[in-house]
Short mmCIF file of C-alpha atoms and ligand atoms in Angstrom, two decimals:
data_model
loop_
_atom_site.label_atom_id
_atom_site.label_comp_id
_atom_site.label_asym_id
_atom_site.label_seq_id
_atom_site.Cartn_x
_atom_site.Cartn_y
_atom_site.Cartn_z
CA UNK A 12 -112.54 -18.91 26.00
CA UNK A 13 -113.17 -17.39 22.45
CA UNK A 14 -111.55 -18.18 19.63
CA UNK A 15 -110.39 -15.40 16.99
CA UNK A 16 -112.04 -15.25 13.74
CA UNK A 17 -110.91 -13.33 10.28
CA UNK A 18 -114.20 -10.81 10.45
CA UNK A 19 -112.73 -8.90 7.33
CA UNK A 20 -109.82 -9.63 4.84
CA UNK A 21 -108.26 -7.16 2.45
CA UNK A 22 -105.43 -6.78 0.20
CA UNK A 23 -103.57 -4.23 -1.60
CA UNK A 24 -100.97 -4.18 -4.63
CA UNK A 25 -99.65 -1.21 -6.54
CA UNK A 26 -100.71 -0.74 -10.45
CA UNK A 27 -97.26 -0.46 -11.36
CA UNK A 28 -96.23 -4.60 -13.09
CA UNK A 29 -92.43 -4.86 -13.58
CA UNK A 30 -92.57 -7.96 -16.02
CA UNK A 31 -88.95 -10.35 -16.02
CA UNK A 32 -88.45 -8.76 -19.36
CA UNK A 33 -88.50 -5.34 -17.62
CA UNK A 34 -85.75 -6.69 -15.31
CA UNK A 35 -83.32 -7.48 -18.33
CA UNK A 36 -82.96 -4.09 -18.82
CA UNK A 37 -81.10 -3.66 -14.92
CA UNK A 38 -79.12 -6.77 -14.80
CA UNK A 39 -77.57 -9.73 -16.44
CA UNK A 40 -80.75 -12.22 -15.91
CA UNK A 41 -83.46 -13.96 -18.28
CA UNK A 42 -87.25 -14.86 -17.87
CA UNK A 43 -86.56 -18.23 -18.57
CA UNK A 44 -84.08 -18.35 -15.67
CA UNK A 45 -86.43 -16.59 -12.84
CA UNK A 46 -89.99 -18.55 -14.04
CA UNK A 47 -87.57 -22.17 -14.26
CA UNK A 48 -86.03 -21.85 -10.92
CA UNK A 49 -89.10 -19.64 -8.79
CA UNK A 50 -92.34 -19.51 -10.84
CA UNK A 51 -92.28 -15.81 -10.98
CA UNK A 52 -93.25 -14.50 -14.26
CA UNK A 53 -94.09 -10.87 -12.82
CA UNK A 54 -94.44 -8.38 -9.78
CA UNK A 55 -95.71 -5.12 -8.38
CA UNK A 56 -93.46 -2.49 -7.51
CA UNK A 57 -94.51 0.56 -5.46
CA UNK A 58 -94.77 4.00 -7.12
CA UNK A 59 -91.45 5.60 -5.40
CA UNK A 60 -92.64 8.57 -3.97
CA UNK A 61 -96.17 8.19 -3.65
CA UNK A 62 -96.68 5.40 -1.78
CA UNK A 63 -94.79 3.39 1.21
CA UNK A 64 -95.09 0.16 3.00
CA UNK A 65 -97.56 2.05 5.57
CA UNK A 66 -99.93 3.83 3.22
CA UNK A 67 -100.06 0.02 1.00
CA UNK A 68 -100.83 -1.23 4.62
CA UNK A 69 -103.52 1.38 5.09
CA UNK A 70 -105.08 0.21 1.27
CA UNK A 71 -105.61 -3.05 2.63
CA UNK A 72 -106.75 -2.58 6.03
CA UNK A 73 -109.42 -0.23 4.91
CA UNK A 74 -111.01 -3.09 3.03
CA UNK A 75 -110.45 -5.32 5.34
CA UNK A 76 -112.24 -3.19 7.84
CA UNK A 77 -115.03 -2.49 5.51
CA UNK A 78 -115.57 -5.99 5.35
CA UNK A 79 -115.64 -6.87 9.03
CA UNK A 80 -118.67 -4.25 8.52
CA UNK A 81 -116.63 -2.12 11.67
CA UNK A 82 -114.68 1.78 10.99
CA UNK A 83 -111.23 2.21 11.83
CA UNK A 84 -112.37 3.84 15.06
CA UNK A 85 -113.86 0.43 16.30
CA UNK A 86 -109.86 -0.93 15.85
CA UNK A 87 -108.61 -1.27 19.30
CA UNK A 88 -104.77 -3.20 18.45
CA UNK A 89 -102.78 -2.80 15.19
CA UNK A 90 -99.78 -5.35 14.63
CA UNK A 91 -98.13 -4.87 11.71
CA UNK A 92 -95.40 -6.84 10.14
CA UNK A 93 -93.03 -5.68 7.68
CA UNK A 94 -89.00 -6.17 7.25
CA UNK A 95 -89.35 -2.63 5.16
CA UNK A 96 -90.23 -0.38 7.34
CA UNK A 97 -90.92 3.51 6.29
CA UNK A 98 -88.60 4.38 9.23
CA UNK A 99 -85.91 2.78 11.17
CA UNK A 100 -87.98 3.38 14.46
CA UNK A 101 -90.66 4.24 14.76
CA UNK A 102 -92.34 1.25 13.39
CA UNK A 103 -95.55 1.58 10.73
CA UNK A 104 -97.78 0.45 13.69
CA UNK A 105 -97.97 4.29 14.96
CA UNK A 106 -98.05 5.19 11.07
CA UNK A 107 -101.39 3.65 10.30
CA UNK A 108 -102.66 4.57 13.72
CA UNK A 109 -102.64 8.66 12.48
CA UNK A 110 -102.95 7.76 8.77
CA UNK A 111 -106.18 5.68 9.86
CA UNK A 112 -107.12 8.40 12.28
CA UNK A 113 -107.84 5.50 14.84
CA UNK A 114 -107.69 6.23 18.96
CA UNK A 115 -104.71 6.21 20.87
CA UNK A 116 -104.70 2.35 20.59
CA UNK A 117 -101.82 0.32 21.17
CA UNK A 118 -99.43 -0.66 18.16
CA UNK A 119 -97.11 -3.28 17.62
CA UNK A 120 -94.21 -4.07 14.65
CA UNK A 121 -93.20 -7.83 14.28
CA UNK A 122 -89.95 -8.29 12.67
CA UNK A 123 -90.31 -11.79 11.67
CA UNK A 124 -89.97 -10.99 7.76
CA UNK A 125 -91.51 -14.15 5.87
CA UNK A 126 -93.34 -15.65 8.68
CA UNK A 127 -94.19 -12.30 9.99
CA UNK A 128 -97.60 -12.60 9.15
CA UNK A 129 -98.44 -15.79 11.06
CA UNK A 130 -96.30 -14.65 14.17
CA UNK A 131 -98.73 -11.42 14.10
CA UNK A 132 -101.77 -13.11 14.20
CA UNK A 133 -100.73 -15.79 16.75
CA UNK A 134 -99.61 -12.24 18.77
CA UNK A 135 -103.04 -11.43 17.34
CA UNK A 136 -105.40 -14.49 18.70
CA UNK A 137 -103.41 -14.68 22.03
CA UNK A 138 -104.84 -10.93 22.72
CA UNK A 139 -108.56 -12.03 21.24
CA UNK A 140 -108.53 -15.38 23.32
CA UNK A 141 -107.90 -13.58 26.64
CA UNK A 142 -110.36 -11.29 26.17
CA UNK A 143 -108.10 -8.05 26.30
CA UNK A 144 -109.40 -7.29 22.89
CA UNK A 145 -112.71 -7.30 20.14
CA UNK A 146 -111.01 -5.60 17.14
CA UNK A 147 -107.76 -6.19 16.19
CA UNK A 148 -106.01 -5.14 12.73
CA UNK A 149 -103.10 -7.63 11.31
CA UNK A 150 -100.95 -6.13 8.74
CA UNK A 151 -98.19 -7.69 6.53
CA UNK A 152 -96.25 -4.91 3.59
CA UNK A 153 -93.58 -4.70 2.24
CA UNK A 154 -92.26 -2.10 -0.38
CA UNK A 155 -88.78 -4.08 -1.27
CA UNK A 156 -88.33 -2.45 -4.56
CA UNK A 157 -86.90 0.82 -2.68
CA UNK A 158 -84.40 -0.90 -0.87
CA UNK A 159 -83.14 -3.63 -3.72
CA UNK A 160 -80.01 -3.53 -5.45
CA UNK A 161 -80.60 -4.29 -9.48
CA UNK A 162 -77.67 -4.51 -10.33
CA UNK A 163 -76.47 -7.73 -11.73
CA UNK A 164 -74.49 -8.23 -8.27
CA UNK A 165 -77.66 -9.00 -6.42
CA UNK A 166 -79.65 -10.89 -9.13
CA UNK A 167 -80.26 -13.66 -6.61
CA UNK A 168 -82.56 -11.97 -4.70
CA UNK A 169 -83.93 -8.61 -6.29
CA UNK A 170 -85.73 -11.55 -9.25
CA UNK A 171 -87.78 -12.47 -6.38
CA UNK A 172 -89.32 -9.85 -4.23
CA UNK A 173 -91.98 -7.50 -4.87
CA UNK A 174 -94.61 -4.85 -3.11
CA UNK A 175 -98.01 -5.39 -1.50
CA UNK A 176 -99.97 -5.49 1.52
CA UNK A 177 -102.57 -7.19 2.93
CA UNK A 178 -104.69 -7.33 6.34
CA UNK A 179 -107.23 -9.07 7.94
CA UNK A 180 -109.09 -8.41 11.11
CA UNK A 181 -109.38 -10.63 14.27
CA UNK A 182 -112.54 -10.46 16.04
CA UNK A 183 -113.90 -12.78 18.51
CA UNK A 184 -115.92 -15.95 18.28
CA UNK A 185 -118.18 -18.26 20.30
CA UNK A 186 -118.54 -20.26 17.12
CA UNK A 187 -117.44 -23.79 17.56
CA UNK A 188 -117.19 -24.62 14.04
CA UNK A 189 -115.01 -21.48 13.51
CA UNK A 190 -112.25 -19.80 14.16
CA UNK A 191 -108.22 -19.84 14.56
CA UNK A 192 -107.64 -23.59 16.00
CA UNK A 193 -104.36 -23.08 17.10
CA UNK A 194 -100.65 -21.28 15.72
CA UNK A 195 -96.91 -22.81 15.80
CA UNK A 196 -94.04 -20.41 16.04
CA UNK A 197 -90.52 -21.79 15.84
CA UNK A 198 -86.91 -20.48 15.27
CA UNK A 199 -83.42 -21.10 14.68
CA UNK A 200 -80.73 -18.56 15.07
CA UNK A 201 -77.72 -20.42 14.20
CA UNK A 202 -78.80 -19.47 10.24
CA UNK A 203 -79.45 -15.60 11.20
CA UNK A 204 -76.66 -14.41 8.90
CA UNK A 205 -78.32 -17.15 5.95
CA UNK A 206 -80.61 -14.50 4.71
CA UNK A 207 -80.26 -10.92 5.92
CA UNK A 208 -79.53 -7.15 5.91
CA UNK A 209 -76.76 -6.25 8.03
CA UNK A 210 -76.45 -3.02 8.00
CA UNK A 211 -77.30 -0.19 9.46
CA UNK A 212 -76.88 -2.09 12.46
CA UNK A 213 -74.81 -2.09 15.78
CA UNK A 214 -73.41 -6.03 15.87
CA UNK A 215 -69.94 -4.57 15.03
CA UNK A 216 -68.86 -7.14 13.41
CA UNK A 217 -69.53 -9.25 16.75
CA UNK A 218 -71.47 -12.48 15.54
CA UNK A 219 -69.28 -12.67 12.35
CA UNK A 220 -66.14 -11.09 10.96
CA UNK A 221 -66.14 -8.84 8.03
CA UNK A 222 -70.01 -8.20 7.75
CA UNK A 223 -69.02 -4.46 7.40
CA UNK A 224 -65.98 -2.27 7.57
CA UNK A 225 -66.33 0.79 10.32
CA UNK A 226 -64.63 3.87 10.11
CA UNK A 227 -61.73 4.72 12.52
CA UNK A 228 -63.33 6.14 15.88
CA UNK A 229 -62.87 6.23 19.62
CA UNK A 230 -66.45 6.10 20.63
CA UNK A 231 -69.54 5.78 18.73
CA UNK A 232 -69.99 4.27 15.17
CA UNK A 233 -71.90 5.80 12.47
CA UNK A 234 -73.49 2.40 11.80
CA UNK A 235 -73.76 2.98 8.34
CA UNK A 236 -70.96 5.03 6.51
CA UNK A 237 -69.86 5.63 2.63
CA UNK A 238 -67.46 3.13 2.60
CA UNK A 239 -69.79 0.38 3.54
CA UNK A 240 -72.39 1.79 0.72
CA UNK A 241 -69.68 1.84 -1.65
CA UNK A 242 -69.00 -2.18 -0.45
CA UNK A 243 -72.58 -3.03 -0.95
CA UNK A 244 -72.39 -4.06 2.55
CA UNK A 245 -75.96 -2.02 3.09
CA UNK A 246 -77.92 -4.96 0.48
CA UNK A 247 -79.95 -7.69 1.57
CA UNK A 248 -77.81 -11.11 1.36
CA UNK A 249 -78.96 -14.54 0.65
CA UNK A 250 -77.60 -18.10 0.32
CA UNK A 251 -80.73 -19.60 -1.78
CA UNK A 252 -79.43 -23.00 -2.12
CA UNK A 253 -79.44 -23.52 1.54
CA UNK A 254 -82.66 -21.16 2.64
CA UNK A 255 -84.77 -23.97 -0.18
CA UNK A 256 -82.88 -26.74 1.35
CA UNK A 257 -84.24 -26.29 5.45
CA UNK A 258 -88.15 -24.75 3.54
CA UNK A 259 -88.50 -27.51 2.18
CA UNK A 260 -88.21 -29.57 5.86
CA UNK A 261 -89.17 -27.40 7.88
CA UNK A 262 -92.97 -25.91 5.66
CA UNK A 263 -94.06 -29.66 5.86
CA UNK A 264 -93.14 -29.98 9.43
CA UNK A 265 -94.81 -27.05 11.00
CA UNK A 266 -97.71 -28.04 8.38
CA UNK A 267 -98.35 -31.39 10.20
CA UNK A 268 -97.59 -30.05 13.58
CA UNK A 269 -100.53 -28.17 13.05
CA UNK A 270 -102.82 -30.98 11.36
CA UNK A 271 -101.43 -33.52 14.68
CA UNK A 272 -102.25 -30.97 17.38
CA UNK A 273 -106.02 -30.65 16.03
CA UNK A 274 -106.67 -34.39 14.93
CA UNK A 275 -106.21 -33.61 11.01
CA UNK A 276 -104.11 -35.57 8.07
CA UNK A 277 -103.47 -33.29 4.93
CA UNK A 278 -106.77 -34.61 3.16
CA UNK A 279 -108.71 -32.78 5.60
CA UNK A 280 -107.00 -29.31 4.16
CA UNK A 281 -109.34 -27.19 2.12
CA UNK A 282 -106.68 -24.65 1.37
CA UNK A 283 -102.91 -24.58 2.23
CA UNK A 284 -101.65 -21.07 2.24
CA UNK A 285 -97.65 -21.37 1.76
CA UNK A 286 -96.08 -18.34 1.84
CA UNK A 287 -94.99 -17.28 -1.50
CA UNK A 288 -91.21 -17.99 -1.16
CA UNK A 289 -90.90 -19.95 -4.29
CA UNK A 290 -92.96 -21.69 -6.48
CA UNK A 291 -90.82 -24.49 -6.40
CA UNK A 292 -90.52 -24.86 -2.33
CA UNK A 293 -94.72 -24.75 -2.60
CA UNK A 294 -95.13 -27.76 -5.08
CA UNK A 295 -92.17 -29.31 -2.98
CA UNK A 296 -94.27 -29.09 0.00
CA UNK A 297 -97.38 -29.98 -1.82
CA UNK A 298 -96.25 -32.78 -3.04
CA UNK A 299 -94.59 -34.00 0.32
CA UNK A 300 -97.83 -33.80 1.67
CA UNK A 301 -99.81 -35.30 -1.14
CA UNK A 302 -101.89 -33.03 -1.48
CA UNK A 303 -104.05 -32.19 -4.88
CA UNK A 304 -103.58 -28.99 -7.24
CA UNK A 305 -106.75 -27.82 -5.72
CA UNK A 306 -105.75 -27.89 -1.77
CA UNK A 307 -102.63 -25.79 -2.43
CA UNK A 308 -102.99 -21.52 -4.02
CA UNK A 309 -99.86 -20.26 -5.49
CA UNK A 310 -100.18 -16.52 -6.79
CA UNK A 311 -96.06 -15.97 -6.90
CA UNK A 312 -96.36 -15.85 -10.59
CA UNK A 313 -98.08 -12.40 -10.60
CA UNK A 314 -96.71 -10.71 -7.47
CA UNK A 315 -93.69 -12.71 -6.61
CA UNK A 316 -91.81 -12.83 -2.73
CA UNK A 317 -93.68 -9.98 -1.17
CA UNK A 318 -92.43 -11.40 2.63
CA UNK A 319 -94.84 -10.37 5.59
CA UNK A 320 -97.36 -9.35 2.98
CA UNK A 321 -97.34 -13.02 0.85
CA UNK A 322 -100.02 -14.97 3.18
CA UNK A 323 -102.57 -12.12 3.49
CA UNK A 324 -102.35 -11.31 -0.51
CA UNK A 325 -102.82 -14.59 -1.24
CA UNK A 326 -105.55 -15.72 1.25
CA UNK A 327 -107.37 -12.52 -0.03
CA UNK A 328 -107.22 -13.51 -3.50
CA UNK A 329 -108.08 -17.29 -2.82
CA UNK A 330 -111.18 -16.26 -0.54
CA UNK A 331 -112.10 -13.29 -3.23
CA UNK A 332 -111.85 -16.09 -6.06
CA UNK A 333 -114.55 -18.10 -4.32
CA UNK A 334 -112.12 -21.07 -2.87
CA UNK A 335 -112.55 -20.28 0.73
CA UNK A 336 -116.22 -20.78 2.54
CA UNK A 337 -117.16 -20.49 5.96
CA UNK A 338 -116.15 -23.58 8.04
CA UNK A 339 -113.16 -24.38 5.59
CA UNK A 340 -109.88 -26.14 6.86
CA UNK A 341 -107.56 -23.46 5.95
CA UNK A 342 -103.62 -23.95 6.94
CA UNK A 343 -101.08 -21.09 6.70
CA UNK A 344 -97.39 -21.79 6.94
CA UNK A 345 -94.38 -20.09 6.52
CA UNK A 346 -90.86 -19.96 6.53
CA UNK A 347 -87.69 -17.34 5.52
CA UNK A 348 -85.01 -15.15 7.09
CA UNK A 349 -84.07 -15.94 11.13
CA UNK A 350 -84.94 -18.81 10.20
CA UNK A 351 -88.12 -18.55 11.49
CA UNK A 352 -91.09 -20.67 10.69
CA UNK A 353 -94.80 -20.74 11.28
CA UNK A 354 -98.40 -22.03 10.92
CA UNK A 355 -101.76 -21.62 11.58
CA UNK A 356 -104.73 -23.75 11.33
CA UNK A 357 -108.40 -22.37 11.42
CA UNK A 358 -111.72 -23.04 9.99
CA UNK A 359 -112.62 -19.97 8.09
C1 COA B 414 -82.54 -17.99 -5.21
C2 COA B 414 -82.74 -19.26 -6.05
C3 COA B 414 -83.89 -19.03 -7.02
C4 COA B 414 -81.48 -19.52 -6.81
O1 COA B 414 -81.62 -20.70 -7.57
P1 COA B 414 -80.47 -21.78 -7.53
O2 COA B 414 -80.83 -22.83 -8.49
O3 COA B 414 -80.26 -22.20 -6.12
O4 COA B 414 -79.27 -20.97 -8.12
P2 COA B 414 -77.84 -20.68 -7.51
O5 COA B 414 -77.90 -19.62 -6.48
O6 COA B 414 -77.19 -21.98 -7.14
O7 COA B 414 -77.15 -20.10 -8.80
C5 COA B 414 -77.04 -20.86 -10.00
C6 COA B 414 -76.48 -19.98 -11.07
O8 COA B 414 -77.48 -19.03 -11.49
C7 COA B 414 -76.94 -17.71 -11.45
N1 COA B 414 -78.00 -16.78 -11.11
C8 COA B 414 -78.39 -16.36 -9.87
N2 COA B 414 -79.40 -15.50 -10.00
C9 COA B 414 -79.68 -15.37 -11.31
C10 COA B 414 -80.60 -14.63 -12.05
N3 COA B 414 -81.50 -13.83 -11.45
N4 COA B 414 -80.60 -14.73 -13.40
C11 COA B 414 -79.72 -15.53 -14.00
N5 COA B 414 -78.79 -16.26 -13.37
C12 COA B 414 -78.77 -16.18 -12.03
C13 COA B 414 -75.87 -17.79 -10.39
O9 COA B 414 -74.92 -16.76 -10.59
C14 COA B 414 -75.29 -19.15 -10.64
O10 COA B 414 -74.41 -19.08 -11.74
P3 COA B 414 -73.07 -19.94 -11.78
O11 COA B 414 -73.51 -21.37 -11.73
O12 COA B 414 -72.46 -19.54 -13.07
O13 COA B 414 -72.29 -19.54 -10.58
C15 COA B 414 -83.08 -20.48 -5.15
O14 COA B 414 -81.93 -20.87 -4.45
C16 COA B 414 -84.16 -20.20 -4.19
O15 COA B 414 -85.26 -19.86 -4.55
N6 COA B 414 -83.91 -20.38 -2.89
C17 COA B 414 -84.86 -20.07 -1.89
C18 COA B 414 -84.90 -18.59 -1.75
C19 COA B 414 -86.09 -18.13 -1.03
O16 COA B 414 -87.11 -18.76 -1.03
N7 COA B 414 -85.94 -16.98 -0.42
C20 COA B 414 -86.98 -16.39 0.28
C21 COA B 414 -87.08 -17.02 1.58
S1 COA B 414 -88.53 -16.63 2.32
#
């Protein structure tokens, strides 16, 4: 059976740097507060109207492409993972499909959020190692700043997200030495509500009271009306105190599920890839698992919490700066909103 290799890796973030400073001037909030408590000093936000989450998709699957020395034509699955989609349905998949002018391939969204990214490419590998596909396109993007509230009501969570894409391509290998080794998906529902946007949606209030107020009707629902925009019942919620409390478990679990399942201890790790929730979950972890400054990259301080998009951009810019060669240990692991919670372990 083949194992699925990253042929090509690209990433994408827009020019536009909205600096802590620049945040003062939206909300009640300091740069001392945000780099103290996350590590984030800046981040990208998308230019509003010119580009989306697909076309930042697109930026960084065209490199990636490049790379993997293939067209978009030779692409023959897209998965792409986003929790800010340009529609509601249908998902970007069948966006970068036209914008890429690719064949009438198959496409896929993955609404994982933070662990997105590591659920598509274990979606990803499972199609490589059966031998259904040769070229497959993994994209995580997110444009958050469109659909965050900066007002001082939502400080929590619009200090930490920002825009960008990245991608990578899957291609098969015979290569022993290379290759995805093996992926971990895991969940937990009972914190679904932890970290979330509720509406629109069509729960109805059924899984918990009071997560939005419906207008008076006999059948249907508009399921999102004034009065719940007026409520701020349409903004992303989060409890932060208890989404760091089960990271900072669960990232060094699914970390040494993966080193246990392929004979590893943390020493072995070239490069651990956290996702970029918080600067202070990754040095958690890092320390948890002993590992050096060296064995663990952090770029949060430039782009902060870009979700599905956070392990791609950063594996990009580790393996552009030089600290990824061929044959690496490489570990990717994330965790966020579900919960969900994933890894992946593969020797570059
Ligand atoms: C969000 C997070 C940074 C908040 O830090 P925290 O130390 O837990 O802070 P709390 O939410 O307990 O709030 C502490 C105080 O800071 C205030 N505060 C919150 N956001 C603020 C901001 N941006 N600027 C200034 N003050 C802020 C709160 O209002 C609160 O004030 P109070 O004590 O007067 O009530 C932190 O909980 C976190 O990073 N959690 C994980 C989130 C995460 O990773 N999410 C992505 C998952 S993939």
């Amino acid at each position: 059976m083949p194992k699925s290799i990253i042929a090509g890796i690209g990433m994408y973030v827009p020019a536009n740097v909205f600096t802590n400073d620049d945040l003062t001037k939206y909300m009640d909030t300091n740069d001392e507060w945000i780099q103290e408590r996350t590590g984030i000093k800046e981040r990208r936000f998308a230019n509003r109207f010119g580009e989306t989450t697909t076309t930042m998709g697109v930026e960084a699957a065209n490199i990636a492409i490049e790379r993997a020395g293939i067209t978009p034509q030779d692409i023959d699955f897209i998965i792409f993972a986003t929790l800010s989609p340009d529609y509601y349905f249908p998902g970007c998949g069948v966006l970068v499909q036209r914008a890429m002018k690719m064949k009438e391939i198959g496409a896929l969204d993955v609404r994982n959020q933070c662990s997105g990214f590591v659920y598509a490419l274990s979606v990803g590998d499972q199609f490589i190692r059966s031998g259904m596909y040769k070229n497959i396109l993994v994209i995580g993007s997110e444009k958050h700043s469109f659909a965050m509230d900066f007002n001082t009501r939502s400080r929590n969570v619009s200090v930490i997200f920002g825009d960008g894409a990245g991608a990578v391509v899957l291609q098969p290998t015979e290569d022993s030495n290379r290759g995805i080794l093996s992926t971990h998906l895991h969940s937990d529902g009972d914190n679904a509500e932890i970290l979330a946007l509720y509406n629109p949606g069509t729960h109805a209030n059924y899984w918990k009271e009071g997560l939005a107020d419906y207008d008076d009707a006999e059948i249907g629902e508009l399921f999102e009306n004034h009065g719940m925009i007026d409520k701020g019942q349409n903004l992303a919620v989060m409890d932060g105190p208890a989404v760091f409390k089960k990271a900072i478990v669960k990232f060094p679990e699914v970390v040494m599920e993966a080193l246990d399942q392929n004979g590893y201890s943390p020493a072995d790790i070239k490069l651990l890839i956290p996702h970029q929730a918080n600067l202070r979950i990754s040095q958690f972890v890092q320390h948890q698992l002993k590992l050096r400054d060296d064995q663990v990259f952090n770029n949060i301080q430039k782009y902060g919490n870009t979700t599905a998009a956070s392990i791609p951009l950063a594996l990009c810019e580790a393996w552009q700066e030089g600290k990824i060669k061929e044959g690496d240990l490489i570990c990717l692991a994330a965790f966020g909103s579900g919960f969900t919670w994933a890894s992946a372990l593969l020797k570059w």
